[in-house]
PDB file of C-alpha atoms and ligand atoms in Angstrom:
ATOM      1  CA  MET U   1       1.321  19.970 -12.960  1.00 48.00           C
ATOM      2  CA  ALA U   2       5.183  19.683 -13.286  1.00 50.00           C
ATOM      3  CA  SER U   3       7.274  19.468 -16.433  1.00 52.00           C
ATOM      4  CA  PRO U   4       9.016  15.554 -16.675  1.00 51.00           C
ATOM      5  CA  MET U   5      12.522  17.242 -15.934  1.00 58.00           C
ATOM      6  CA  ALA U   6      11.673  18.535 -12.826  1.00 71.00           C
ATOM      7  CA  SER U   7      13.455  17.525  -8.919  1.00 88.00           C
ATOM      8  CA  LEU U   8      11.706  17.217  -5.899  1.00 96.00           C
ATOM      9  CA  ALA U   9      14.611  18.923  -3.534  1.00 96.00           C
ATOM     10  CA  ILE U  10      14.768  17.429   0.421  1.00 97.00           C
ATOM     11  CA  SER U  11      17.438  19.783   2.231  1.00 97.00           C
ATOM     12  CA  PRO U  12      18.503  18.396   5.248  1.00 95.00           C
ATOM     13  CA  ALA U  13      15.691  19.633   7.596  1.00 96.00           C
ATOM     14  CA  ASP U  14      12.697  17.508   6.132  1.00 98.00           C
ATOM     15  CA  ARG U  15      11.482  14.912   7.052  1.00 98.00           C
ATOM     16  CA  VAL U  16       9.503  12.390   4.434  1.00 98.00           C
ATOM     17  CA  PHE U  17       6.485  11.083   4.646  1.00 98.00           C
ATOM     18  CA  VAL U  18       5.791   8.533   1.379  1.00 98.00           C
ATOM     19  CA  LEU U  19       2.271   7.082   0.967  1.00 98.00           C
ATOM     20  CA  THR U  20       2.187   4.620  -1.927  1.00 98.00           C
ATOM     21  CA  GLY U  21      -0.744   2.813  -3.356  1.00 98.00           C
ATOM     22  CA  ALA U  22      -1.408  -0.257  -5.657  1.00 98.00           C
ATOM     23  CA  GLY U  23       0.317   2.186  -8.273  1.00 98.00           C
ATOM     24  CA  ILE U  24       3.854   1.766  -7.417  1.00 98.00           C
ATOM     25  CA  SER U  25       3.186  -1.713  -8.569  1.00 98.00           C
ATOM     26  CA  ALA U  26       1.875  -2.204 -11.727  1.00 98.00           C
ATOM     27  CA  GLU U  27       4.915  -1.893 -13.626  1.00 98.00           C
ATOM     28  CA  SER U  28       5.935  -4.755 -11.655  1.00 98.00           C
ATOM     29  CA  GLY U  29       3.176  -6.644 -13.334  1.00 98.00           C
ATOM     30  CA  ILE U  30       0.874  -6.470  -9.899  1.00 98.00           C
ATOM     31  CA  PRO U  31      -3.108  -4.307 -11.149  1.00 97.00           C
ATOM     32  CA  THR U  32      -3.728  -1.949  -9.268  1.00 97.00           C
ATOM     33  CA  PHE U  33      -7.632  -2.253  -8.531  1.00 97.00           C
ATOM     34  CA  ARG U  34      -9.364   0.993 -10.267  1.00 95.00           C
ATOM     35  CA  ASP U  35      -8.036   0.580 -13.524  1.00 92.00           C
ATOM     36  CA  ALA U  36      -7.974  -0.387 -17.083  1.00 92.00           C
ATOM     37  CA  ASP U  37      -7.219  -4.039 -15.260  1.00 92.00           C
ATOM     38  CA  GLY U  38      -7.878  -3.208 -12.439  1.00 94.00           C
ATOM     39  CA  LEU U  39      -9.021  -5.732  -9.827  1.00 95.00           C
ATOM     40  CA  TRP U  40     -11.819  -4.303  -8.616  1.00 92.00           C
ATOM     41  CA  ARG U  41     -12.914  -4.650 -12.450  1.00 91.00           C
ATOM     42  CA  ASN U  42     -13.300  -8.359 -12.014  1.00 92.00           C
ATOM     43  CA  TYR U  43     -14.361  -8.994  -8.536  1.00 93.00           C
ATOM     44  CA  ARG U  44     -16.909  -7.698  -5.931  1.00 93.00           C
ATOM     45  CA  ILE U  45     -15.661  -6.161  -3.563  1.00 91.00           C
ATOM     46  CA  GLU U  46     -19.062  -7.672  -1.233  1.00 92.00           C
ATOM     47  CA  GLU U  47     -17.980 -11.527  -1.711  1.00 95.00           C
ATOM     48  CA  VAL U  48     -14.108 -11.224  -1.867  1.00 97.00           C
ATOM     49  CA  ALA U  49     -13.182  -8.477   0.719  1.00 97.00           C
ATOM     50  CA  SER U  50     -15.464  -7.185   3.506  1.00 97.00           C
ATOM     51  CA  PRO U  51     -15.536  -8.935   6.532  1.00 97.00           C
ATOM     52  CA  LEU U  52     -19.555 -10.041   5.595  1.00 97.00           C
ATOM     53  CA  ALA U  53     -17.655 -11.985   2.288  1.00 97.00           C
ATOM     54  CA  TRP U  54     -15.424 -13.873   4.738  1.00 98.00           C
ATOM     55  CA  ARG U  55     -17.973 -15.369   6.622  1.00 97.00           C
ATOM     56  CA  ARG U  56     -20.493 -16.103   4.020  1.00 97.00           C
ATOM     57  CA  ASP U  57     -18.350 -17.708   2.129  1.00 97.00           C
ATOM     58  CA  PRO U  58     -14.156 -18.210   3.255  1.00 97.00           C
ATOM     59  CA  HIS U  59     -13.786 -20.766   0.412  1.00 97.00           C
ATOM     60  CA  LEU U  60     -14.273 -17.479  -2.238  1.00 97.00           C
ATOM     61  CA  VAL U  61     -12.391 -15.270   0.008  1.00 98.00           C
ATOM     62  CA  TRP U  62      -9.362 -17.560   0.543  1.00 98.00           C
ATOM     63  CA  ASP U  63      -9.325 -18.116  -3.862  1.00 98.00           C
ATOM     64  CA  PHE U  64      -9.180 -14.353  -4.091  1.00 98.00           C
ATOM     65  CA  TYR U  65      -6.717 -14.126  -1.572  1.00 98.00           C
ATOM     66  CA  SER U  66      -3.854 -17.094  -3.441  1.00 98.00           C
ATOM     67  CA  MET U  67      -4.184 -15.902  -6.438  1.00 98.00           C
ATOM     68  CA  ARG U  68      -2.487 -13.135  -4.841  1.00 98.00           C
ATOM     69  CA  ARG U  69      -0.913 -14.736  -3.145  1.00 98.00           C
ATOM     70  CA  ARG U  70       0.683 -16.454  -6.274  1.00 98.00           C
ATOM     71  CA  VAL U  71       0.932 -13.014  -9.005  1.00 98.00           C
ATOM     72  CA  ALA U  72       2.572 -11.163  -6.189  1.00 98.00           C
ATOM     73  CA  SER U  73       5.273 -14.188  -5.428  1.00 98.00           C
ATOM     74  CA  ALA U  74       5.821 -14.099  -9.241  1.00 98.00           C
ATOM     75  CA  ALA U  75       7.202 -10.677  -8.417  1.00 98.00           C
ATOM     76  CA  LYS U  76       9.950  -8.348  -8.605  1.00 98.00           C
ATOM     77  CA  PRO U  77      10.497  -4.781  -7.417  1.00 98.00           C
ATOM     78  CA  ASN U  78      10.604  -2.038 -10.142  1.00 98.00           C
ATOM     79  CA  PRO U  79      13.357   0.942 -10.201  1.00 98.00           C
ATOM     80  CA  GLY U  80       9.920   2.772  -8.144  1.00 98.00           C
ATOM     81  CA  HIS U  81      10.419   0.837  -4.794  1.00 98.00           C
ATOM     82  CA  PHE U  82      14.845   0.942  -5.444  1.00 98.00           C
ATOM     83  CA  ALA U  83      14.257   4.929  -5.509  1.00 98.00           C
ATOM     84  CA  LEU U  84      11.948   4.732  -2.233  1.00 98.00           C
ATOM     85  CA  ALA U  85      14.533   2.536  -0.691  1.00 98.00           C
ATOM     86  CA  ALA U  86      17.714   4.609  -1.650  1.00 98.00           C
ATOM     87  CA  LEU U  87      15.507   7.634  -0.670  1.00 98.00           C
ATOM     88  CA  GLU U  88      15.782   5.856   2.669  1.00 98.00           C
ATOM     89  CA  GLU U  89      19.603   4.861   3.298  1.00 97.00           C
ATOM     90  CA  VAL U  90      20.019   8.792   2.487  1.00 96.00           C
ATOM     91  CA  LEU U  91      17.368  10.306   4.511  1.00 97.00           C
ATOM     92  CA  GLN U  92      17.533   7.077   7.849  1.00 97.00           C
ATOM     93  CA  ASP U  93      14.633   8.622  10.146  1.00 97.00           C
ATOM     94  CA  ARG U  94      14.167  11.078   8.237  1.00 98.00           C
ATOM     95  CA  PHE U  95      12.461   9.015   6.255  1.00 98.00           C
ATOM     96  CA  PHE U  96       8.423   7.929   6.688  1.00 98.00           C
ATOM     97  CA  LEU U  97       6.807   4.923   4.181  1.00 98.00           C
ATOM     98  CA  CYS U  98       3.274   4.584   4.533  1.00 98.00           C
ATOM     99  CA  THR U  99       2.133   1.574   2.080  1.00 98.00           C
ATOM    100  CA  GLN U 100      -1.343   0.905   1.342  1.00 98.00           C
ATOM    101  CA  ASN U 101      -0.227  -2.110  -1.198  1.00 98.00           C
ATOM    102  CA  VAL U 102      -0.533  -5.410   0.798  1.00 98.00           C
ATOM    103  CA  ASP U 103       2.287  -7.111  -1.697  1.00 98.00           C
ATOM    104  CA  ASN U 104       6.290  -6.994  -0.400  1.00 98.00           C
ATOM    105  CA  LEU U 105       7.756  -5.381  -3.139  1.00 98.00           C
ATOM    106  CA  HIS U 106       9.250  -2.492  -0.889  1.00 98.00           C
ATOM    107  CA  GLU U 107      10.908  -4.749   1.218  1.00 98.00           C
ATOM    108  CA  LYS U 108      12.029  -6.710  -1.552  1.00 98.00           C
ATOM    109  CA  ALA U 109      13.960  -3.391  -2.310  1.00 98.00           C
ATOM    110  CA  GLY U 110      15.890  -3.083   0.745  1.00 98.00           C
ATOM    111  CA  ALA U 111      13.157  -0.880   2.332  1.00 98.00           C
ATOM    112  CA  ARG U 112      13.200  -1.932   6.200  1.00 96.00           C
ATOM    113  CA  ARG U 113      10.790   0.751   7.662  1.00 95.00           C
ATOM    114  CA  VAL U 114       7.593  -0.014   5.848  1.00 98.00           C
ATOM    115  CA  LEU U 115       4.137   0.130   7.869  1.00 98.00           C
ATOM    116  CA  HIS U 116       1.222  -1.567   5.376  1.00 98.00           C
ATOM    117  CA  MET U 117      -1.864   0.090   7.154  1.00 98.00           C
ATOM    118  CA  HIS U 118      -3.637  -2.231   5.048  1.00 98.00           C
ATOM    119  CA  GLY U 119      -2.107  -5.562   6.402  1.00 98.00           C
ATOM    120  CA  GLU U 120       0.037  -8.333   4.402  1.00 98.00           C
ATOM    121  CA  LEU U 121      -0.513 -10.364   1.722  1.00 98.00           C
ATOM    122  CA  PHE U 122       1.931 -12.963   3.212  1.00 98.00           C
ATOM    123  CA  LYS U 123       0.840 -13.227   6.481  1.00 98.00           C
ATOM    124  CA  SER U 124      -2.890 -14.804   7.913  1.00 98.00           C
ATOM    125  CA  ARG U 125      -3.843 -15.000  10.972  1.00 98.00           C
ATOM    126  CA  CYS U 126      -6.611 -16.019  12.835  1.00 98.00           C
ATOM    127  CA  ASP U 127     -10.001 -14.820  13.223  1.00 98.00           C
ATOM    128  CA  THR U 128     -11.080 -15.313  16.956  1.00 97.00           C
ATOM    129  CA  CYS U 129      -8.581 -15.444  18.914  1.00 97.00           C
ATOM    130  CA  SER U 130      -5.680 -13.453  18.958  1.00 94.00           C
ATOM    131  CA  LEU U 131      -3.197 -15.627  18.308  1.00 94.00           C
ATOM    132  CA  PRO U 132      -0.328 -12.601  16.275  1.00 97.00           C
ATOM    133  CA  PRO U 133      -0.291 -12.494  11.722  1.00 98.00           C
ATOM    134  CA  PHE U 134       1.889 -15.301  11.418  1.00 98.00           C
ATOM    135  CA  ALA U 135       4.218 -15.391   7.871  1.00 98.00           C
ATOM    136  CA  ASP U 136       1.904 -17.526   5.307  1.00 98.00           C
ATOM    137  CA  THR U 137       2.608 -18.204   1.891  1.00 98.00           C
ATOM    138  CA  SER U 138       0.515 -21.388   1.462  1.00 98.00           C
ATOM    139  CA  LEU U 139      -2.001 -21.304  -0.983  1.00 98.00           C
ATOM    140  CA  TYR U 140      -6.041 -22.430   0.267  1.00 98.00           C
ATOM    141  CA  GLU U 141      -8.044 -22.506  -3.116  1.00 96.00           C
ATOM    142  CA  SER U 142     -11.271 -24.500  -3.385  1.00 89.00           C
ATOM    143  CA  PRO U 143     -12.406 -28.092  -3.128  1.00 90.00           C
ATOM    144  CA  GLY U 144      -9.082 -28.141  -0.759  1.00 90.00           C
ATOM    145  CA  GLU U 145      -9.949 -27.392   2.875  1.00 92.00           C
ATOM    146  CA  LEU U 146      -9.151 -24.365   5.048  1.00 96.00           C
ATOM    147  CA  PRO U 147      -6.299 -23.546   6.977  1.00 97.00           C
ATOM    148  CA  VAL U 148      -7.880 -23.915  10.714  1.00 97.00           C
ATOM    149  CA  CYS U 149      -6.211 -22.614  14.218  1.00 98.00           C
ATOM    150  CA  SER U 150      -5.804 -24.543  17.071  1.00 97.00           C
ATOM    151  CA  CYS U 151      -8.681 -22.329  18.991  1.00 97.00           C
ATOM    152  CA  GLY U 152     -10.479 -24.392  16.370  1.00 97.00           C
ATOM    153  CA  GLY U 153     -10.875 -20.582  14.942  1.00 97.00           C
ATOM    154  CA  LYS U 154     -11.046 -19.643  10.831  1.00 98.00           C
ATOM    155  CA  ILE U 155      -7.426 -18.133   8.948  1.00 98.00           C
ATOM    156  CA  ARG U 156      -7.518 -15.190   7.303  1.00 98.00           C
ATOM    157  CA  PRO U 157      -5.916 -13.411   5.681  1.00 98.00           C
ATOM    158  CA  HIS U 158      -4.415 -10.521   7.461  1.00 98.00           C
ATOM    159  CA  ILE U 159      -5.377  -7.842   5.360  1.00 98.00           C
ATOM    160  CA  CYS U 160      -7.936  -4.422   6.056  1.00 98.00           C
ATOM    161  CA  TRP U 161     -11.252  -5.277   4.213  1.00 98.00           C
ATOM    162  CA  PHE U 162     -13.467  -2.109   3.934  1.00 96.00           C
ATOM    163  CA  GLY U 163     -15.602  -1.312   7.097  1.00 96.00           C
ATOM    164  CA  GLU U 164     -12.348  -2.572   8.667  1.00 97.00           C
ATOM    165  CA  THR U 165     -10.216   0.255  10.467  1.00 98.00           C
ATOM    166  CA  PRO U 166      -6.723   0.505   8.846  1.00 98.00           C
ATOM    167  CA  PHE U 167      -3.119  -0.500  11.319  1.00 98.00           C
ATOM    168  CA  ALA U 168      -1.495   1.697  13.189  1.00 98.00           C
ATOM    169  CA  LEU U 169      -3.393   4.463  12.414  1.00 98.00           C
ATOM    170  CA  GLU U 170      -1.861   7.077  15.647  1.00 98.00           C
ATOM    171  CA  GLN U 171       2.042   6.282  14.063  1.00 98.00           C
ATOM    172  CA  ILE U 172       1.017   7.330  11.389  1.00 98.00           C
ATOM    173  CA  PHE U 173      -1.008  10.535  11.871  1.00 98.00           C
ATOM    174  CA  GLN U 174       1.826  10.920  13.439  1.00 98.00           C
ATOM    175  CA  ALA U 175       3.992  10.967  11.918  1.00 98.00           C
ATOM    176  CA  LEU U 176       2.390  12.471   9.384  1.00 98.00           C
ATOM    177  CA  ASP U 177       2.141  15.950  12.347  1.00 98.00           C
ATOM    178  CA  ASP U 178       5.874  15.672  11.941  1.00 98.00           C
ATOM    179  CA  CYS U 179       6.226  15.358   8.407  1.00 98.00           C
ATOM    180  CA  SER U 180       7.891  19.031   6.465  1.00 98.00           C
ATOM    181  CA  ILE U 181       7.490  16.992   2.801  1.00 98.00           C
ATOM    182  CA  PHE U 182       3.858  14.197   1.861  1.00 98.00           C
ATOM    183  CA  ILE U 183       4.652  12.686  -1.538  1.00 98.00           C
ATOM    184  CA  ALA U 184       1.848  10.676  -2.661  1.00 98.00           C
ATOM    185  CA  ILE U 185       2.771   7.799  -5.248  1.00 98.00           C
ATOM    186  CA  GLY U 186       0.007   5.172  -6.801  1.00 98.00           C
ATOM    187  CA  THR U 187      -3.131   5.730  -5.415  1.00 97.00           C
ATOM    188  CA  SER U 188      -5.890   7.433  -6.981  1.00 95.00           C
ATOM    189  CA  GLY U 189      -7.368   9.114  -3.916  1.00 93.00           C
ATOM    190  CA  SER U 190     -10.436   7.250  -3.160  1.00 92.00           C
ATOM    191  CA  VAL U 191     -10.285   5.568  -0.615  1.00 95.00           C
ATOM    192  CA  GLN U 192     -10.791   6.847   2.894  1.00 96.00           C
ATOM    193  CA  PRO U 193      -7.722   7.290   5.211  1.00 97.00           C
ATOM    194  CA  ALA U 194      -5.117   7.690   2.592  1.00 97.00           C
ATOM    195  CA  ALA U 195      -7.223   9.618   0.517  1.00 96.00           C
ATOM    196  CA  SER U 196      -7.280  12.550   3.426  1.00 96.00           C
ATOM    197  CA  PHE U 197      -4.000  12.240   4.105  1.00 98.00           C
ATOM    198  CA  ALA U 198      -2.868  15.618   1.503  1.00 97.00           C
ATOM    199  CA  ALA U 199      -5.831  17.349   3.754  1.00 96.00           C
ATOM    200  CA  GLN U 200      -3.464  16.409   7.139  1.00 97.00           C
ATOM    201  CA  VAL U 201      -0.476  18.009   6.030  1.00 97.00           C
ATOM    202  CA  ALA U 202      -2.358  20.652   4.175  1.00 94.00           C
ATOM    203  CA  GLY U 203      -0.767  24.823   4.989  1.00 92.00           C
ATOM    204  CA  ARG U 204       1.519  23.338   6.783  1.00 96.00           C
ATOM    205  CA  ALA U 205       4.198  20.938   4.897  1.00 97.00           C
ATOM    206  CA  LYS U 206       4.543  20.530   0.848  1.00 98.00           C
ATOM    207  CA  ALA U 207       2.283  17.318  -0.791  1.00 98.00           C
ATOM    208  CA  PHE U 208       3.594  16.259  -3.776  1.00 98.00           C
ATOM    209  CA  TYR U 209       1.983  13.489  -6.144  1.00 98.00           C
ATOM    210  CA  VAL U 210       3.497  11.262  -8.642  1.00 98.00           C
ATOM    211  CA  GLY U 211       0.995   9.161 -10.945  1.00 98.00           C
ATOM    212  CA  PRO U 212       0.385   9.193 -14.884  1.00 98.00           C
ATOM    213  CA  GLU U 213      -2.632  10.862 -13.917  1.00 96.00           C
ATOM    214  CA  ALA U 214      -3.896  14.114 -11.465  1.00 93.00           C
ATOM    215  CA  PRO U 215      -5.725  11.927  -7.965  1.00 91.00           C
ATOM    216  CA  ALA U 216      -9.309  12.493  -7.027  1.00 85.00           C
ATOM    217  CA  ASN U 217      -7.730  15.183  -4.382  1.00 88.00           C
ATOM    218  CA  HIS U 218      -5.298  16.297  -6.259  1.00 93.00           C
ATOM    219  CA  LEU U 219      -6.221  19.786  -5.267  1.00 91.00           C
ATOM    220  CA  LEU U 220      -4.765  18.839  -2.411  1.00 94.00           C
ATOM    221  CA  PHE U 221      -0.893  18.432  -3.649  1.00 96.00           C
ATOM    222  CA  ASP U 222       1.011  21.523  -4.324  1.00 95.00           C
ATOM    223  CA  GLU U 223       3.113  19.816  -7.935  1.00 96.00           C
ATOM    224  CA  CYS U 224       1.969  16.712  -9.480  1.00 96.00           C
ATOM    225  CA  PHE U 225       4.675  15.158 -11.427  1.00 97.00           C
ATOM    226  CA  LEU U 226       2.408  13.446 -13.721  1.00 97.00           C
ATOM    227  CA  GLY U 227       4.567   9.931 -15.309  1.00 98.00           C
ATOM    228  CA  LYS U 228       4.980   6.256 -14.498  1.00 98.00           C
ATOM    229  CA  ALA U 229       6.912   5.203 -10.845  1.00 98.00           C
ATOM    230  CA  GLY U 230       8.831   4.025 -12.434  1.00 98.00           C
ATOM    231  CA  GLU U 231      10.350   6.196 -14.815  1.00 98.00           C
ATOM    232  CA  LEU U 232      10.051   9.295 -12.896  1.00 97.00           C
ATOM    233  CA  LEU U 233      11.410   8.264  -9.047  1.00 98.00           C
ATOM    234  CA  PRO U 234      14.561   6.765  -9.782  1.00 97.00           C
ATOM    235  CA  GLY U 235      16.128  10.599 -11.044  1.00 94.00           C
ATOM    236  CA  LEU U 236      13.445  13.046  -9.244  1.00 97.00           C
ATOM    237  CA  PHE U 237      14.713  12.949  -5.928  1.00 97.00           C
ATOM    238  CA  SER U 238      17.604  16.128  -5.136  1.00 91.00           C
ATOM    239  CA  CYS U 239      18.708  15.519  -1.190  1.00 88.00           C
ATOM    240  CA  ARG U 240      21.650  18.600  -0.554  1.00 79.00           C
ATOM    241  CA  GLY U 241      23.555  18.697   2.353  1.00 71.00           C
ATOM    242  CA  SER U 242      22.211  14.950   3.352  1.00 59.00           C
ATOM    243  CA  ALA U 243      24.621  12.907   5.816  1.00 51.00           C
TER     244      ALA U 243
HETATM  245  N1  APR P   1       3.338   4.329 -11.120  1.00 61.59           N
HETATM  246  C1  APR P   1       2.593   5.327 -11.250  1.00 61.59           C
HETATM  247  N2  APR P   1       0.851   5.398 -10.878  1.00 61.59           N
HETATM  248  C2  APR P   1       0.610   4.306 -11.201  1.00 61.59           C
HETATM  249  C3  APR P   1       0.732   3.918 -11.973  1.00 61.59           C
HETATM  250  C4  APR P   1       2.415   3.844 -12.264  1.00 61.59           C
HETATM  251  N3  APR P   1       2.643   3.189 -13.831  1.00 61.59           N
HETATM  252  N4  APR P   1      -0.446   3.164 -13.492  1.00 61.59           N
HETATM  253  C5  APR P   1      -1.129   3.337 -12.854  1.00 61.59           C
HETATM  254  N5  APR P   1      -1.051   4.626 -11.444  1.00 61.59           N
HETATM  255  C6  APR P   1      -1.844   5.022 -10.706  1.00 61.59           C
HETATM  256  C7  APR P   1      -3.485   5.463 -10.913  1.00 61.59           C
HETATM  257  O1  APR P   1      -3.233   6.016 -12.288  1.00 61.59           O
HETATM  258  C8  APR P   1      -4.641   5.273 -10.127  1.00 61.59           C
HETATM  259  O2  APR P   1      -4.410   6.755  -9.761  1.00 61.59           O
HETATM  260  O3  APR P   1      -1.998   4.009  -9.774  1.00 61.59           O
HETATM  261  C9  APR P   1      -3.520   5.057  -9.444  1.00 61.59           C
HETATM  262  C10 APR P   1      -4.137   3.379  -8.338  1.00 61.59           C
HETATM  263  O4  APR P   1      -5.326   3.264  -7.826  1.00 61.59           O
HETATM  264  P1  APR P   1      -5.941   2.043  -6.933  1.00 61.59           P
HETATM  265  O5  APR P   1      -6.313   0.909  -8.396  1.00 61.59           O
HETATM  266  O6  APR P   1      -7.965   3.152  -6.727  1.00 61.59           O
HETATM  267  O7  APR P   1      -5.354   1.839  -5.881  1.00 61.59           O
HETATM  268  P2  APR P   1      -5.039   3.254  -4.876  1.00 61.59           P
HETATM  269  O8  APR P   1      -5.667   4.177  -4.190  1.00 61.59           O
HETATM  270  O9  APR P   1      -3.842   2.194  -4.144  1.00 61.59           O
HETATM  271  O10 APR P   1      -6.234   1.374  -3.661  1.00 61.59           O
HETATM  272  C11 APR P   1      -6.508   1.996  -2.503  1.00 61.59           C
HETATM  273  O11 APR P   1      -7.991   1.010  -1.874  1.00 61.59           O
HETATM  274  O12 APR P   1      -8.978  -1.192  -3.029  1.00 61.59           O
HETATM  275  C12 APR P   1      -8.454  -0.193  -1.962  1.00 61.59           C
HETATM  276  O13 APR P   1      -8.031  -1.869  -0.213  1.00 61.59           O
HETATM  277  C13 APR P   1      -7.197  -1.383  -1.595  1.00 61.59           C
HETATM  278  O14 APR P   1      -4.899   0.250  -0.804  1.00 61.59           O
HETATM  279  C14 APR P   1      -6.378   0.116  -1.732  1.00 61.59           C
HETATM  280  C15 APR P   1      -7.255   0.898  -1.855  1.00 61.59           C
END
């Protein structure tokens, strides 16, 4: 476990893969999932975040995501988000940001290339036809009407639910193969496939974790920087000889 003053050295030859989880948005007022005040303490996954939940009660599902849209739209990025946007600016295409988060705080902080492997809160799509996901900030709360597609299908949140396959896995695994430094930030390491990314790079890339407590998969990391992302990230990276 690293002391708070430690820093993470990045050399000109390094390619950095960053994975973020709910913890990076905690200081922005967006609850995580599994902490004491986490979403899954107050909501049942099988009622609001699975294909079966959608088939059974789409109103309940949209009430849940409307609540999350309301919270996220009022949230502002914190110094952790800004530190990663600044690192992207320095490293350019040697930087790959993959987030499990569905909020848009990375983009609000200026990040230009963010891969949302679990979808995006402010996008919706049709559950029937191949209409591409579209920007949608609307709230669909009971007892209001639920949105319907021109094909007659139901419009659902563009979110990867439990039991569904995350987005862009091929691109993610390619970037994992290419990286020399892997950094996971604010994720409990309890949800696959993201929890296995550190194992994917083991023996080939250096792996670091940033968060207030060691994650479930902490043995996969070379070093854990224990603390809040918004407090540790701003001073953590030392990029030597970068363009
Ligand atoms: N800074 C950094 N990390 C933090 C902070 C903070 N300020 N506050 C809490 N954390 C850490 C917690 O210690 C915890 O390990 O963030 C982690 C949040 O873990 P989870 O709530 O399990 O969230 P996450 O790992 O992102 O969940 C993965 O599970 O529910 C699904 O699809 C959902 O993308 C989500 C996935």
